[in-house]
Amino acid sequence: MDFRIIDAHAHLWLRQDAEVDGMPIRSLGNGRAMCMGEIRQMLPPFILDGRNTAEILLSNMDYAQVSAAVITQEYIDGMQNDYLWDVQRRYPDRFLCCGLTDARRPGFFAVAQELVERGFRGIKLPAGRLIMPDRRVRLTGDEMMRMFKMMEAREVFLSVDLADGDAQVGEMEEIIAECPDLRIAVGHFGMVTRPGWKAQIRLARHPNVRIESGGITWLFNDEFYPFAGAVRAVMEAAELVGMDKLMWGSDYPRTIVAVTYRMSYDFFIKSDLPTDDEKARFLGGNARLFYRLADPVALPRIRHMAE
């Protein structure tokens, strides 16, 4: 490959200790976790201690020739701000880490402001989690809009995962109108296998919005590798908004309980549908521009033992 691959959606944590909709998420060891009332394989089973560290991801990135990764956050993983700031400080050429503020509770603006003052260049908002069984936090509320305008003024990007379909698209349109210079990356490829996914994709018709594909392999897990439906979805989205608006993301580590890290992108490389130029833009070129990554490292290809 003569281009640099950039992962626009990955996760790291030292310890899962969280609660969503009143249900706990706790690491159980051997890669498993109690997740909202069910034992789930959250990590590969060889990660015995539940620690999803930067060093493990770096090893995967080096082998898979992924130059850099954007580290997002999710409420189910717990708040990882202190750990991720340490990761950002230790590996500035490999990771771009997002801070997380808990928008489910009032007072989150002050936390977001502190994160930006600390030096975080992105803030993550798991917006789909804001539609709760007993209430809903609007993305256009006063405190939320105050946060977005602060981020716009400070040139801090927003990484956002929306609820299925168009449930929050109208609110996002209002945010984009109020904050036209706020860089926004919409995750999970608009929840592509759910009804109404194209409404999220169309948000990228705005100049400041991009769509990243974190989790696309789990969304097409029933189809499985080589994920022909996922490739077709990317090409369909490109017809709607242009390939320049789309970025690859892995949703590591959850996706690598089913496929290897390299498989989470090489299904797109091996497809005959996109051109070589489209592959290069989707897998790294677009992210390099959007996230303002100056000079991603070049990595050699390491042959494996089955070759």
mmCIF file of N, CA, C and O in Angstrom, residues 45 66 94 121 165 167 191 203-205 228 259:
data_model
loop_
_atom_site.group_PDB
_atom_site.id
_atom_site.type_symbol
_atom_site.label_atom_id
_atom_site.label_comp_id
_atom_site.label_asym_id
_atom_site.label_seq_id
_atom_site.Cartn_x
_atom_site.Cartn_y
_atom_site.Cartn_z
ATOM 1 N N PRO A 45 -10.598 -13.353 24.139
ATOM 2 C CA PRO A 45 -10.458 -14.107 25.387
ATOM 3 C C PRO A 45 -9.042 -14.172 25.931
ATOM 4 O O PRO A 45 -8.847 -14.494 27.113
ATOM 5 N N VAL A 66 -1.552 0.241 10.359
ATOM 6 C CA VAL A 66 -2.430 1.378 10.633
ATOM 7 C C VAL A 66 -1.589 2.460 11.297
ATOM 8 O O VAL A 66 -1.049 2.259 12.385
ATOM 9 N N ARG A 94 0.724 8.626 17.289
ATOM 10 C CA ARG A 94 -0.077 7.454 16.920
ATOM 11 C C ARG A 94 -1.544 7.580 17.321
ATOM 12 O O ARG A 94 -2.402 6.936 16.705
ATOM 13 N N ARG A 121 -8.320 17.568 21.849
ATOM 14 C CA ARG A 121 -8.677 18.197 20.577
ATOM 15 C C ARG A 121 -10.018 17.703 20.039
ATOM 16 O O ARG A 121 -10.479 18.149 18.984
ATOM 17 N N GLY A 165 -31.510 5.533 12.837
ATOM 18 C CA GLY A 165 -32.369 6.267 11.918
ATOM 19 C C GLY A 165 -32.266 7.768 12.073
ATOM 20 O O GLY A 165 -31.195 8.318 12.319
ATOM 21 N N ALA A 167 -33.797 9.710 14.364
ATOM 22 C CA ALA A 167 -34.315 10.158 15.653
ATOM 23 C C ALA A 167 -33.663 11.444 16.140
ATOM 24 O O ALA A 167 -34.306 12.265 16.810
ATOM 25 N N MET A 191 -25.465 3.929 11.580
ATOM 26 C CA MET A 191 -26.177 2.688 11.954
ATOM 27 C C MET A 191 -26.781 2.070 10.694
ATOM 28 O O MET A 191 -27.989 1.865 10.557
ATOM 29 N N LEU A 203 -26.305 14.080 6.458
ATOM 30 C CA LEU A 203 -25.738 15.185 7.241
ATOM 31 C C LEU A 203 -24.393 15.629 6.670
ATOM 32 O O LEU A 203 -23.996 16.781 6.811
ATOM 33 N N ALA A 204 -23.684 14.702 6.016
ATOM 34 C CA ALA A 204 -22.364 15.015 5.467
ATOM 35 C C ALA A 204 -22.442 15.868 4.214
ATOM 36 O O ALA A 204 -21.400 16.210 3.633
ATOM 37 N N ARG A 205 -23.640 16.237 3.787
ATOM 38 C CA ARG A 205 -23.747 17.214 2.708
ATOM 39 C C ARG A 205 -23.282 18.591 3.185
ATOM 40 O O ARG A 205 -22.968 19.464 2.372
ATOM 41 N N ALA A 228 -19.457 -7.993 1.879
ATOM 42 C CA ALA A 228 -19.819 -7.372 0.596
ATOM 43 C C ALA A 228 -20.901 -6.313 0.775
ATOM 44 O O ALA A 228 -20.892 -5.278 0.087
ATOM 45 N N VAL A 259 -13.415 -10.725 14.106
ATOM 46 C CA VAL A 259 -12.440 -10.685 13.005
ATOM 47 C C VAL A 259 -11.145 -10.099 13.537
ATOM 48 O O VAL A 259 -11.125 -9.474 14.596
#
